[in-house]
Coordinates of C-alpha atoms and ligand atoms in Angstrom, one line a residue:
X916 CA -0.1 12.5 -5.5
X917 CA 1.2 11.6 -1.9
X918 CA 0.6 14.3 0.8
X919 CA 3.8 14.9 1.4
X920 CA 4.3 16.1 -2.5
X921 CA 6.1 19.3 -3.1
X922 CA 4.8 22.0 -5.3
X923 CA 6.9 23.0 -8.4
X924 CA 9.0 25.8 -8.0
X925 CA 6.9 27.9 -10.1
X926 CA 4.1 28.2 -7.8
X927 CA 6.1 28.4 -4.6
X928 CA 4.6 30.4 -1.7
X929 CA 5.1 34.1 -0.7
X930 CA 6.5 34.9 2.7
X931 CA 3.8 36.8 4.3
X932 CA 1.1 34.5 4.0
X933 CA 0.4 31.1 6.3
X934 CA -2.5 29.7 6.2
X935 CA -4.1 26.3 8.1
X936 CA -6.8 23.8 8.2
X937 CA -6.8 22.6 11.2
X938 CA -9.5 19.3 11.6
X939 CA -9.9 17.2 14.7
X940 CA -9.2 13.3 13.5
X941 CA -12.3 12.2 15.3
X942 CA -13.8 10.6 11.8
X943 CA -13.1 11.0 8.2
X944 CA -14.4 14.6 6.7
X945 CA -17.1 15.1 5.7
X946 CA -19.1 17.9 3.5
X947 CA -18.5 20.8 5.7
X948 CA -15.2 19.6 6.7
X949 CA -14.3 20.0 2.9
X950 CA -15.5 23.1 2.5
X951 CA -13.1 25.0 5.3
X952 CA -10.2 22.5 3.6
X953 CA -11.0 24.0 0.3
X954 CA -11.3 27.7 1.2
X955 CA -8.7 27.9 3.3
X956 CA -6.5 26.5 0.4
X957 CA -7.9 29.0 -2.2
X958 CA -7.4 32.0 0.4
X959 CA -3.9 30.8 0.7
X960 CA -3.2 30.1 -2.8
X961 CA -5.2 33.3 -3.6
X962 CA -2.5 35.4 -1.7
X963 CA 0.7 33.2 -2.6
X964 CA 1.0 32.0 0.8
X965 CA 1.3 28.8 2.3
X966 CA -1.3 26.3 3.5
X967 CA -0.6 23.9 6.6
X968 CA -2.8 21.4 8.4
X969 CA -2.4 21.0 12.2
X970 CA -4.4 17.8 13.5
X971 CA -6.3 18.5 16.2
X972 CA -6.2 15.5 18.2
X973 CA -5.9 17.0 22.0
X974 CA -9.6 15.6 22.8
X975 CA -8.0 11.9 22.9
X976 CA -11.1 9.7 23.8
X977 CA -13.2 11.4 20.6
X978 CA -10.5 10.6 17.9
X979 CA -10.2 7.8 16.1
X980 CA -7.4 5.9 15.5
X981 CA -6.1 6.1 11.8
X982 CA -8.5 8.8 11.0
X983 CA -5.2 11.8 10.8
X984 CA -4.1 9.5 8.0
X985 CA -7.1 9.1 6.0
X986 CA -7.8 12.7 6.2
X987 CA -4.8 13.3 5.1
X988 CA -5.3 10.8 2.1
X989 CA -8.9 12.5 1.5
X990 CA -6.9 16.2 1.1
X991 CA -4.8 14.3 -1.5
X992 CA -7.1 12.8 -3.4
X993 CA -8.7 16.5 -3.8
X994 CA -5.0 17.6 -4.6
X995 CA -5.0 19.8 -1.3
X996 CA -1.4 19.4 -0.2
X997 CA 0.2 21.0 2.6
X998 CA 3.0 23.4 2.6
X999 CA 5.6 21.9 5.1
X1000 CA 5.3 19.2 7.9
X1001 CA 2.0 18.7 9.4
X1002 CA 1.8 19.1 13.2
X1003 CA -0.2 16.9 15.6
X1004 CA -1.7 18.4 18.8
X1005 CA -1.1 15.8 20.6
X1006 CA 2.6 16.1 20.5
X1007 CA 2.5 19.5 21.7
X1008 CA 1.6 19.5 25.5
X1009 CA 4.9 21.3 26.7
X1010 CA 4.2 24.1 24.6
X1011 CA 1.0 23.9 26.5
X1012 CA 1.7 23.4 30.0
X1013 CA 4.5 26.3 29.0
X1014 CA 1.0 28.7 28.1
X1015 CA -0.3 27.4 31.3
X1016 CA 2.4 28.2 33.3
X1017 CA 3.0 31.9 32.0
X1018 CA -0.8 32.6 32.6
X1019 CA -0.7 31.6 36.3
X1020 CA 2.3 33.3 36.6
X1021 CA 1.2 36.3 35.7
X1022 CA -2.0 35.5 38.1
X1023 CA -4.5 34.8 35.1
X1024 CA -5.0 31.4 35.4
X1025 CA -6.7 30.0 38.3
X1026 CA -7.5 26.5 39.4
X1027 CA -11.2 25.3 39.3
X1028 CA -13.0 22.6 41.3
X1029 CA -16.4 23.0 40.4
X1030 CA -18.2 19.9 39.1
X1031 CA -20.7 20.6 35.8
X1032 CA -23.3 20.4 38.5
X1033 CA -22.1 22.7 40.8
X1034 CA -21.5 25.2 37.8
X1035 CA -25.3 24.4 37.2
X1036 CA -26.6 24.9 40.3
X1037 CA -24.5 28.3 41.0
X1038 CA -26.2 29.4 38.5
X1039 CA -30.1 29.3 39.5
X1040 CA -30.9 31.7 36.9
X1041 CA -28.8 29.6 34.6
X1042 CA -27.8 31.6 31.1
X1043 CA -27.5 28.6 29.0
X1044 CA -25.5 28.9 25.9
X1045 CA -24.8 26.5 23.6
X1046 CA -26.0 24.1 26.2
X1047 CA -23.4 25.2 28.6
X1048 CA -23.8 27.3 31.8
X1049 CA -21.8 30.7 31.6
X1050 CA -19.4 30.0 34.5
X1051 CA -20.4 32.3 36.9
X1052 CA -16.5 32.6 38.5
X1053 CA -17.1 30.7 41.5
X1054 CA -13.1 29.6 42.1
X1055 CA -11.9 33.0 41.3
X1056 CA -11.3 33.8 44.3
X1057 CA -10.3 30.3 45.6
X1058 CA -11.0 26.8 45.4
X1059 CA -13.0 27.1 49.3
X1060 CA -11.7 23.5 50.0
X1061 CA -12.5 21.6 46.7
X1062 CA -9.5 20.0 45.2
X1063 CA -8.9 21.3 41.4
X1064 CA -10.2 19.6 39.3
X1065 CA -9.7 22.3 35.7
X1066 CA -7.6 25.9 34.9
X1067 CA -9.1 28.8 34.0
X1068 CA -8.7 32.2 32.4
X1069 CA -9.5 35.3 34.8
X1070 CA -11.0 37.2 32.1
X1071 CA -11.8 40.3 34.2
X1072 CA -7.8 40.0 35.4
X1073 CA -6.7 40.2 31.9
X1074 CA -8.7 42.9 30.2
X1075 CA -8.0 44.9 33.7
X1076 CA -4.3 44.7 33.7
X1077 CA -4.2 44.8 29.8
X1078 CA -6.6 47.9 30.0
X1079 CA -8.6 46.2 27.2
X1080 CA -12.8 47.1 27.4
X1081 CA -14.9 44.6 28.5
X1082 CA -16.3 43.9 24.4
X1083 CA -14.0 42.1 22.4
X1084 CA -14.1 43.8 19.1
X1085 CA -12.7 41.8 15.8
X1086 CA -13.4 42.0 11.9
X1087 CA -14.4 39.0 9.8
X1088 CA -13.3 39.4 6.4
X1089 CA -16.8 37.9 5.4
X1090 CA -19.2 38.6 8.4
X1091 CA -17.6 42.3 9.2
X1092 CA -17.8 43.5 12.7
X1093 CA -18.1 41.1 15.4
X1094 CA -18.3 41.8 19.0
X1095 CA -18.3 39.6 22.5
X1096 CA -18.7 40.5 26.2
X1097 CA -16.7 37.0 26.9
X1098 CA -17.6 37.8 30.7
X1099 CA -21.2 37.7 30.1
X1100 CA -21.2 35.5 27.0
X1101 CA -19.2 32.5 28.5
X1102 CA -17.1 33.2 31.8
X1103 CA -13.7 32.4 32.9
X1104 CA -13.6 29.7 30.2
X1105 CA -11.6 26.5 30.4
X1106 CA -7.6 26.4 29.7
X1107 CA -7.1 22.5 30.5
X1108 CA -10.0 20.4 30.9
X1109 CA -11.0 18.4 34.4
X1110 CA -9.7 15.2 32.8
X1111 CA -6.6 16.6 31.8
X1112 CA -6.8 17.1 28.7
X1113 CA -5.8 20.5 27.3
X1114 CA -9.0 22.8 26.0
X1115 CA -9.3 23.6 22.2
X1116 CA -8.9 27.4 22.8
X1117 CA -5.6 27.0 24.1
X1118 CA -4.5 24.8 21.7
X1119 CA -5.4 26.0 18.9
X1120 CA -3.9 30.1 20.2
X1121 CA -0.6 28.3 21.1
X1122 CA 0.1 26.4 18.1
X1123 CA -1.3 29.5 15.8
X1124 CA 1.3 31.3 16.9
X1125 CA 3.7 28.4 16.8
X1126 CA 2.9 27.8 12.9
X1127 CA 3.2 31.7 12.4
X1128 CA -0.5 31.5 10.9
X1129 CA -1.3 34.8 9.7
X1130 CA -4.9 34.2 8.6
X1131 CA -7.8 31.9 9.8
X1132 CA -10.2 30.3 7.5
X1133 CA -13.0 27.9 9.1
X1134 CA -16.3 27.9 9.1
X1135 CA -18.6 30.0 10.6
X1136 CA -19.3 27.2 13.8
X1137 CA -16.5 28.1 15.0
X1138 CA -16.9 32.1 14.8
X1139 CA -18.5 32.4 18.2
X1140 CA -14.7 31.0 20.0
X1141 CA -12.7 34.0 18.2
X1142 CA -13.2 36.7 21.1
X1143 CA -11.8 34.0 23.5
X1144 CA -9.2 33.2 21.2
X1145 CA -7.8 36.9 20.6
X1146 CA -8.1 37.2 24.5
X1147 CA -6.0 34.9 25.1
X1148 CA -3.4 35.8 22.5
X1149 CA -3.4 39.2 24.4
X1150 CA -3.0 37.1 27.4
X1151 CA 0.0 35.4 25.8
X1152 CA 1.4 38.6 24.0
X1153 CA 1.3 36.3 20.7
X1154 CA -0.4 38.1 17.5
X1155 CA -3.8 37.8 16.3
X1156 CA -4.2 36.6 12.6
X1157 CA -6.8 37.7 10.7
X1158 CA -10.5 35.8 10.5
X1159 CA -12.7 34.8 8.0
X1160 CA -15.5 32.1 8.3
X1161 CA -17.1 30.8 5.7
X1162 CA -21.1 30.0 5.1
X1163 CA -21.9 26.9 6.8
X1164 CA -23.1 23.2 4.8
X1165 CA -26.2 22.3 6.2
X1166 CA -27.8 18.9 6.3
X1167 CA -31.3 18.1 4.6
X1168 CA -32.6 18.5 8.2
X1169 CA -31.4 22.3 8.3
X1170 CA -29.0 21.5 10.6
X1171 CA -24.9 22.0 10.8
X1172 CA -23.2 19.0 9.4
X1173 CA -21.1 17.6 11.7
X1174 CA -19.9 14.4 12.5
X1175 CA -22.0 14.3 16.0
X1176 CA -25.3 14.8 14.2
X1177 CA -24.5 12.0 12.1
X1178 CA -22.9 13.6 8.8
X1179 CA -21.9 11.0 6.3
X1180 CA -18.1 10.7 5.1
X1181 CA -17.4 12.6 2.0
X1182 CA -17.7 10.4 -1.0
X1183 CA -14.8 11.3 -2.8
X1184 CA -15.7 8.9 -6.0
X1185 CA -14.9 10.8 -7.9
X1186 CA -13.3 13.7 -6.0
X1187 CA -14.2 16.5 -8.3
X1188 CA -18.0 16.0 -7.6
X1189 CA -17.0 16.2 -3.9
X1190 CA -14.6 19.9 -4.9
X1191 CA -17.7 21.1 -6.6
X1192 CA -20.3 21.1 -3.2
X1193 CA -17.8 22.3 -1.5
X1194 CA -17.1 25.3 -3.7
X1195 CA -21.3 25.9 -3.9
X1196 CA -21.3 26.0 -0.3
X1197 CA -18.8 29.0 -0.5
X1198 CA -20.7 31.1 -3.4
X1199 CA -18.0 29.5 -6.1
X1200 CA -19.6 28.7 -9.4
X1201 CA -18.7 25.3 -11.1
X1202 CA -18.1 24.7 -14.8
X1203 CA -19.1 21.6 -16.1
X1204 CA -16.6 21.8 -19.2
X1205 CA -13.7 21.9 -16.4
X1206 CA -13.3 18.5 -15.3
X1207 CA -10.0 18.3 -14.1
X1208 CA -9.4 19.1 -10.6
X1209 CA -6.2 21.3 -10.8
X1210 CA -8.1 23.4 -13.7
X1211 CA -11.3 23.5 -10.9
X1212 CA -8.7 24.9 -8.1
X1213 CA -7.3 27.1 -10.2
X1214 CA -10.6 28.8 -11.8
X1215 CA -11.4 29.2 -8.2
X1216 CA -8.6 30.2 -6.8
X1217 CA -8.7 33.1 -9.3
X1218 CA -12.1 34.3 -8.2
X1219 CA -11.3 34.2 -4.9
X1220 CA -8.6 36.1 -5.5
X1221 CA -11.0 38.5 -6.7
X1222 CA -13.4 38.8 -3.9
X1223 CA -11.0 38.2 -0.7
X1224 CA -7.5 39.0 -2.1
X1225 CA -7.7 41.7 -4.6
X1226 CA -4.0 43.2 -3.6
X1227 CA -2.7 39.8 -3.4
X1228 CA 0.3 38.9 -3.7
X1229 CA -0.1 39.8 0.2
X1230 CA 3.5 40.2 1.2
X1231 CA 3.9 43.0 -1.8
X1232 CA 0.8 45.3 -1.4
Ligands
LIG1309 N1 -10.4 21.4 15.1 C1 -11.5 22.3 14.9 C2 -12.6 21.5 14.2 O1 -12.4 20.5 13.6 C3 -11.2 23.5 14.0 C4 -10.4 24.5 14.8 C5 -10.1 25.7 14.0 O2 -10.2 25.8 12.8 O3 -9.8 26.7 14.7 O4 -13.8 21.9 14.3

Protein backbone atom coordinates (compact mmCIF):
# COMPACT_ATOMS: atom_id res chain seq x y z
CA UNK A 1 0.00 0.00 0.00
CA UNK A 2 1.50 3.45 -1.01
CA UNK A 3 0.99 6.39 1.40
CA UNK A 4 -0.90 8.21 -0.64
CA UNK A 5 -3.70 5.24 -0.86
CA UNK A 6 -7.25 6.11 -0.35
CA UNK A 7 -9.55 4.42 2.03
CA UNK A 8 -12.60 2.67 0.52
CA UNK A 9 -15.70 4.51 0.61
CA UNK A 10 -17.05 2.38 3.21
CA UNK A 11 -14.87 3.54 6.01
CA UNK A 12 -14.75 7.22 4.95
CA UNK A 13 -14.18 9.76 7.72
CA UNK A 14 -16.82 11.73 9.71
CA UNK A 15 -16.70 15.57 9.61
CA UNK A 16 -16.07 16.52 13.11
CA UNK A 17 -13.07 14.61 13.76
CA UNK A 18 -9.23 15.64 12.52
CA UNK A 19 -6.77 14.08 13.97
CA UNK A 20 -2.57 14.38 13.44
CA UNK A 21 0.71 12.78 13.97
CA UNK A 22 2.85 15.22 13.67
CA UNK A 23 6.84 13.74 13.83
CA UNK A 24 9.97 15.87 13.35
CA UNK A 25 12.04 13.96 10.18
CA UNK A 26 15.21 14.16 12.19
CA UNK A 27 15.75 10.11 11.92
CA UNK A 28 13.48 7.21 11.15
CA UNK A 29 10.79 6.37 14.11
CA UNK A 30 11.40 4.62 16.39
CA UNK A 31 9.41 2.72 19.38
CA UNK A 32 7.86 5.64 20.98
CA UNK A 33 7.50 7.40 17.78
CA UNK A 34 5.16 4.34 16.82
CA UNK A 35 3.24 4.41 19.57
CA UNK A 36 1.76 8.25 19.29
CA UNK A 37 1.49 7.08 15.25
CA UNK A 38 -0.64 4.33 16.32
CA UNK A 39 -2.86 5.94 18.94
CA UNK A 40 -3.53 8.79 17.30
CA UNK A 41 -4.78 6.60 14.32
CA UNK A 42 -7.02 4.45 16.59
CA UNK A 43 -8.43 7.72 18.32
CA UNK A 44 -9.16 8.96 14.94
CA UNK A 45 -10.53 5.87 13.47
CA UNK A 46 -12.24 5.28 16.91
CA UNK A 47 -14.34 8.53 16.38
CA UNK A 48 -14.74 8.24 12.42
CA UNK A 49 -12.55 11.12 11.87
CA UNK A 50 -9.70 11.74 9.91
CA UNK A 51 -5.94 11.17 10.56
CA UNK A 52 -3.16 13.66 9.03
CA UNK A 53 0.49 13.83 9.43
CA UNK A 54 2.29 17.19 9.41
CA UNK A 55 6.21 16.85 9.14
CA UNK A 56 7.78 18.78 11.45
CA UNK A 57 10.82 19.90 9.84
CA UNK A 58 11.15 23.76 11.10
CA UNK A 59 14.43 22.81 13.26
CA UNK A 60 16.46 22.48 9.72
CA UNK A 61 20.02 21.63 10.89
CA UNK A 62 18.44 18.45 13.16
CA UNK A 63 16.57 16.75 10.14
CA UNK A 64 17.72 14.59 8.01
CA UNK A 65 17.53 14.56 4.56
CA UNK A 66 15.16 11.68 3.18
CA UNK A 67 14.00 10.88 6.58
CA UNK A 68 10.00 12.58 5.80
CA UNK A 69 9.95 9.90 3.16
CA UNK A 70 10.95 6.88 5.03
CA UNK A 71 8.73 7.73 7.75
CA UNK A 72 6.25 8.02 5.63
CA UNK A 73 7.18 4.52 4.11
CA UNK A 74 7.44 3.16 7.90
CA UNK A 75 3.44 4.46 8.51
CA UNK A 76 2.77 2.38 5.35
CA UNK A 77 4.21 -0.54 5.93
CA UNK A 78 2.10 -0.48 9.39
CA UNK A 79 -0.94 0.40 7.11
CA UNK A 80 -1.19 3.89 8.86
CA UNK A 81 -2.25 6.03 5.96
CA UNK A 82 -3.09 9.62 6.07
CA UNK A 83 -6.33 11.24 5.27
CA UNK A 84 -5.47 14.00 2.76
CA UNK A 85 -2.14 15.70 1.76
CA UNK A 86 0.56 15.76 4.21
CA UNK A 87 1.93 19.17 5.07
CA UNK A 88 5.60 20.05 5.63
CA UNK A 89 6.66 22.80 8.15
CA UNK A 90 9.01 23.88 6.40
CA UNK A 91 6.89 25.25 3.64
CA UNK A 92 4.91 27.15 5.98
CA UNK A 93 6.93 30.27 7.23
CA UNK A 94 4.40 32.93 5.87
CA UNK A 95 1.77 31.58 7.85
CA UNK A 96 4.34 32.03 10.52
CA UNK A 97 5.84 35.27 10.13
CA UNK A 98 1.83 36.23 9.51
CA UNK A 99 1.46 34.73 13.63
CA UNK A 100 4.44 36.81 14.32
CA UNK A 101 3.24 39.77 12.91
CA UNK A 102 -0.34 39.82 14.50
CA UNK A 103 1.29 39.14 18.06
CA UNK A 104 3.53 42.19 17.86
CA UNK A 105 0.88 44.04 16.55
CA UNK A 106 -1.20 43.57 19.14
CA UNK A 107 2.07 44.37 21.46
CA UNK A 108 2.58 40.64 22.59
CA UNK A 109 5.52 39.76 21.00
CA UNK A 110 8.73 41.45 21.84
CA UNK A 111 12.23 41.27 20.48
CA UNK A 112 14.87 39.49 22.66
CA UNK A 113 18.72 39.99 22.62
CA UNK A 114 19.75 38.07 25.43
CA UNK A 115 22.42 35.41 24.74
CA UNK A 116 21.85 31.76 26.71
CA UNK A 117 24.48 33.15 28.99
CA UNK A 118 23.07 36.28 29.73
CA UNK A 119 19.63 34.44 30.42
CA UNK A 120 21.89 32.31 32.80
CA UNK A 121 23.47 34.73 34.57
CA UNK A 122 20.17 37.03 35.11
CA UNK A 123 19.12 34.46 36.73
CA UNK A 124 21.63 33.99 39.84
CA UNK A 125 19.16 31.92 41.61
CA UNK A 126 18.70 30.09 38.30
CA UNK A 127 15.22 27.86 38.33
CA UNK A 128 16.43 25.32 35.94
CA UNK A 129 13.84 23.31 34.12
CA UNK A 130 14.33 20.81 31.84
CA UNK A 131 17.85 22.19 31.65
CA UNK A 132 16.68 25.50 30.62
CA UNK A 133 16.69 28.72 32.63
CA UNK A 134 13.05 30.20 33.18
CA UNK A 135 13.50 33.50 31.22
CA UNK A 136 13.36 35.88 33.75
CA UNK A 137 11.85 38.77 31.11
CA UNK A 138 14.80 40.79 30.80
CA UNK A 139 13.83 42.46 27.15
CA UNK A 140 10.32 43.02 28.16
CA UNK A 141 10.65 46.21 28.56
CA UNK A 142 13.35 46.74 25.85
CA UNK A 143 16.24 45.49 24.24
CA UNK A 144 18.67 48.32 26.52
CA UNK A 145 21.02 48.46 23.38
CA UNK A 146 21.53 44.69 22.42
CA UNK A 147 20.54 43.97 18.89
CA UNK A 148 17.63 41.19 18.67
CA UNK A 149 18.69 38.36 18.38
CA UNK A 150 14.88 36.02 19.15
CA UNK A 151 10.79 37.05 19.52
CA UNK A 152 9.01 36.40 22.42
CA UNK A 153 5.55 36.00 23.86
CA UNK A 154 4.66 38.63 26.78
CA UNK A 155 2.81 36.24 28.73
CA UNK A 156 1.84 38.59 31.49
CA UNK A 157 0.56 41.03 28.38
CA UNK A 158 -1.64 38.39 27.12
CA UNK A 159 -3.44 36.79 30.11
CA UNK A 160 -3.80 40.68 31.34
CA UNK A 161 -5.53 41.98 28.32
CA UNK A 162 -7.24 38.55 27.72
CA UNK A 163 -8.33 38.65 31.46
CA UNK A 164 -7.12 35.01 31.65
CA UNK A 165 -5.60 33.90 35.46
CA UNK A 166 -2.22 33.47 35.71
CA UNK A 167 -2.69 29.15 35.85
CA UNK A 168 -3.37 27.70 32.72
CA UNK A 169 -5.98 25.12 33.32
CA UNK A 170 -6.54 22.17 30.61
CA UNK A 171 -8.04 18.48 30.74
CA UNK A 172 -6.15 15.43 29.35
CA UNK A 173 -8.42 12.87 28.31
CA UNK A 174 -6.01 10.36 29.98
CA UNK A 175 -3.97 12.32 32.72
CA UNK A 176 -7.26 14.65 33.85
CA UNK A 177 -6.57 18.06 35.18
CA UNK A 178 -3.46 19.72 34.31
CA UNK A 179 -2.39 22.99 35.38
CA UNK A 180 0.73 25.57 34.55
CA UNK A 181 1.83 28.97 35.89
CA UNK A 182 3.73 29.41 32.32
CA UNK A 183 5.21 32.79 34.00
CA UNK A 184 6.87 30.85 36.74
CA UNK A 185 7.15 27.50 34.98
CA UNK A 186 9.00 28.80 31.77
CA UNK A 187 8.83 32.68 31.02
CA UNK A 188 8.21 34.72 28.06
CA UNK A 189 9.00 31.62 25.93
CA UNK A 190 10.49 31.67 22.44
CA UNK A 191 8.22 32.49 19.17
CA UNK A 192 11.24 32.35 16.48
CA UNK A 193 14.44 31.13 17.56
CA UNK A 194 17.95 33.45 17.56
CA UNK A 195 18.99 31.57 14.45
CA UNK A 196 15.94 32.22 12.72
CA UNK A 197 14.37 29.48 12.70
CA UNK A 198 10.67 29.49 13.83
CA UNK A 199 10.10 27.75 17.61
CA UNK A 200 7.99 24.42 17.73
CA UNK A 201 5.17 26.13 19.84
CA UNK A 202 4.35 28.31 17.21
CA UNK A 203 4.48 26.04 14.64
CA UNK A 204 2.83 23.47 15.73
CA UNK A 205 -0.41 26.25 17.25
CA UNK A 206 -0.42 27.77 13.69
CA UNK A 207 -0.65 24.86 11.55
CA UNK A 208 -3.11 23.09 14.23
CA UNK A 209 -5.41 25.44 13.38
CA UNK A 210 -4.45 25.53 9.77
CA UNK A 211 -5.27 21.59 9.54
CA UNK A 212 -8.51 22.23 11.58
CA UNK A 213 -7.13 19.52 14.08
CA UNK A 214 -9.71 19.02 16.63
CA UNK A 215 -7.85 16.51 18.89
CA UNK A 216 -4.16 16.03 19.88
CA UNK A 217 -2.77 12.69 20.54
CA UNK A 218 1.17 12.42 21.45
CA UNK A 219 2.87 11.24 24.02
CA UNK A 220 3.09 12.32 27.32
CA UNK A 221 6.88 14.19 26.65
CA UNK A 222 5.30 16.54 25.13
CA UNK A 223 2.38 17.30 27.88
CA UNK A 224 4.41 19.77 29.78
CA UNK A 225 4.35 22.43 26.18
CA UNK A 226 0.24 22.27 26.14
CA UNK A 227 -0.26 25.43 28.58
CA UNK A 228 2.02 27.35 26.26
CA UNK A 229 0.32 26.08 23.38
CA UNK A 230 -3.41 26.92 24.49
CA UNK A 231 -1.85 30.48 25.43
CA UNK A 232 -0.95 31.11 22.47
CA UNK A 233 -3.98 29.91 20.62
CA UNK A 234 -5.76 32.54 22.92
CA UNK A 235 -3.14 34.89 21.78
CA UNK A 236 -4.08 34.03 18.14
CA UNK A 237 -7.95 33.75 18.73
CA UNK A 238 -7.54 30.14 17.03
CA UNK A 239 -9.40 27.12 19.01
CA UNK A 240 -7.98 24.77 21.28
CA UNK A 241 -8.36 20.98 20.40
CA UNK A 242 -8.64 18.60 22.78
CA UNK A 243 -5.43 16.65 24.50
CA UNK A 244 -4.64 13.36 25.23
CA UNK A 245 -1.02 11.97 25.80
CA UNK A 246 -0.35 8.72 25.99
CA UNK A 247 2.08 6.50 28.54
CA UNK A 248 5.54 6.97 27.46
CA UNK A 249 8.07 3.77 25.92
CA UNK A 250 10.91 3.68 27.95
CA UNK A 251 14.31 2.34 27.24
CA UNK A 252 15.90 -0.71 29.17
CA UNK A 253 17.85 2.16 30.95
CA UNK A 254 14.41 3.66 32.29
CA UNK A 255 14.72 6.39 30.27
CA UNK A 256 12.36 8.18 27.37
CA UNK A 257 13.13 6.82 24.06
CA UNK A 258 14.16 9.23 21.91
CA UNK A 259 16.24 9.52 19.05
CA UNK A 260 18.86 11.90 21.18
CA UNK A 261 19.43 9.26 23.80
CA UNK A 262 20.20 6.94 21.18
CA UNK A 263 16.86 4.95 20.50
CA UNK A 264 17.17 2.36 17.76
CA UNK A 265 15.01 2.53 14.45
CA UNK A 266 11.91 0.59 14.66
CA UNK A 267 12.41 -2.81 13.12
CA UNK A 268 9.52 -3.15 11.08
CA UNK A 269 10.47 -6.97 9.89
CA UNK A 270 7.79 -7.92 10.26
CA UNK A 271 5.57 -4.87 10.95
CA UNK A 272 3.02 -6.58 13.05
CA UNK A 273 5.63 -7.38 15.77
CA UNK A 274 6.51 -3.61 15.70
CA UNK A 275 2.08 -2.75 15.98
CA UNK A 276 2.06 -5.03 18.85
CA UNK A 277 4.79 -2.97 21.36
CA UNK A 278 3.33 -0.20 20.38
CA UNK A 279 -0.13 -1.16 21.31
CA UNK A 280 1.41 -2.72 24.93
CA UNK A 281 2.88 0.52 25.50
CA UNK A 282 -0.71 2.03 25.34
CA UNK A 283 -2.51 -0.69 27.70
CA UNK A 284 -3.89 -2.56 24.28
CA UNK A 285 -3.84 -6.30 24.53
CA UNK A 286 -2.50 -8.35 21.55
CA UNK A 287 -3.90 -11.57 20.22
CA UNK A 288 -1.59 -13.96 18.98
CA UNK A 289 -4.27 -15.76 16.65
CA UNK A 290 -4.72 -12.24 14.86
CA UNK A 291 -1.90 -11.94 12.65
CA UNK A 292 -2.91 -9.76 10.09
CA UNK A 293 -2.33 -6.15 10.56
CA UNK A 294 -5.74 -4.59 9.39
CA UNK A 295 -7.54 -7.40 11.80
CA UNK A 296 -4.77 -5.98 14.70
CA UNK A 297 -5.98 -2.22 13.90
CA UNK A 298 -9.25 -2.97 13.92
CA UNK A 299 -9.53 -5.14 17.22
CA UNK A 300 -7.88 -2.12 18.67
CA UNK A 301 -9.48 0.39 17.25
CA UNK A 302 -12.67 -1.13 18.80
CA UNK A 303 -11.32 -1.06 22.29
CA UNK A 304 -10.33 2.13 22.10
CA UNK A 305 -13.40 3.06 21.00
CA UNK A 306 -14.48 1.74 24.21
CA UNK A 307 -12.32 3.49 26.62
CA UNK A 308 -11.73 7.10 24.82
CA UNK A 309 -14.65 7.29 22.41
CA UNK A 310 -17.70 5.67 23.81
CA UNK A 311 -20.27 8.30 21.99
CA UNK A 312 -18.28 8.02 18.96
CA UNK A 313 -19.27 8.59 16.06
CA UNK A 314 -18.05 12.22 17.35
CA UNK A 315 -19.79 14.51 14.92
CA UNK A 316 -23.34 12.69 15.89
CA UNK A 317 -23.32 12.54 19.81
N1 LIG B 1 7.23 17.10 16.30
C1 LIG B 1 7.09 16.73 17.68
C2 LIG B 1 7.94 15.53 17.98
O1 LIG B 1 8.28 14.77 17.08
C3 LIG B 1 5.67 16.38 18.05
C4 LIG B 1 4.83 17.59 18.15
C5 LIG B 1 3.41 17.36 18.59
O2 LIG B 1 2.86 16.26 18.47
O3 LIG B 1 2.82 18.34 19.05
O4 LIG B 1 8.27 15.32 19.13
Amino acid sequence: MGWEGNRPESEQAGPGYIGRFAPSPTGLLHAGSLVAALASWLDARAHQGQWRVRLEDVDTPRCVPGADLAIMQQLALCHLVPDGPVLWQSQRGDAYQAALETLIVKGWAYPCGCSRKDIESAQARSVLRHQVAVYPGTCRSGLQGKPARAWRLNVQAVQAELRLPPITEWHDRRLGRQAQNVLETVGDFVLRRADGLWAYQLAVVVDDAAQGISHVVRGEDLADNTARQILLQKALDLPTPQYLHTALVLGANGEKLSKQNGAQALDLHPPLHALRQAALAVDLPVRAEVTDIDASLAHWTAIWRAQYAPRAPFFKA
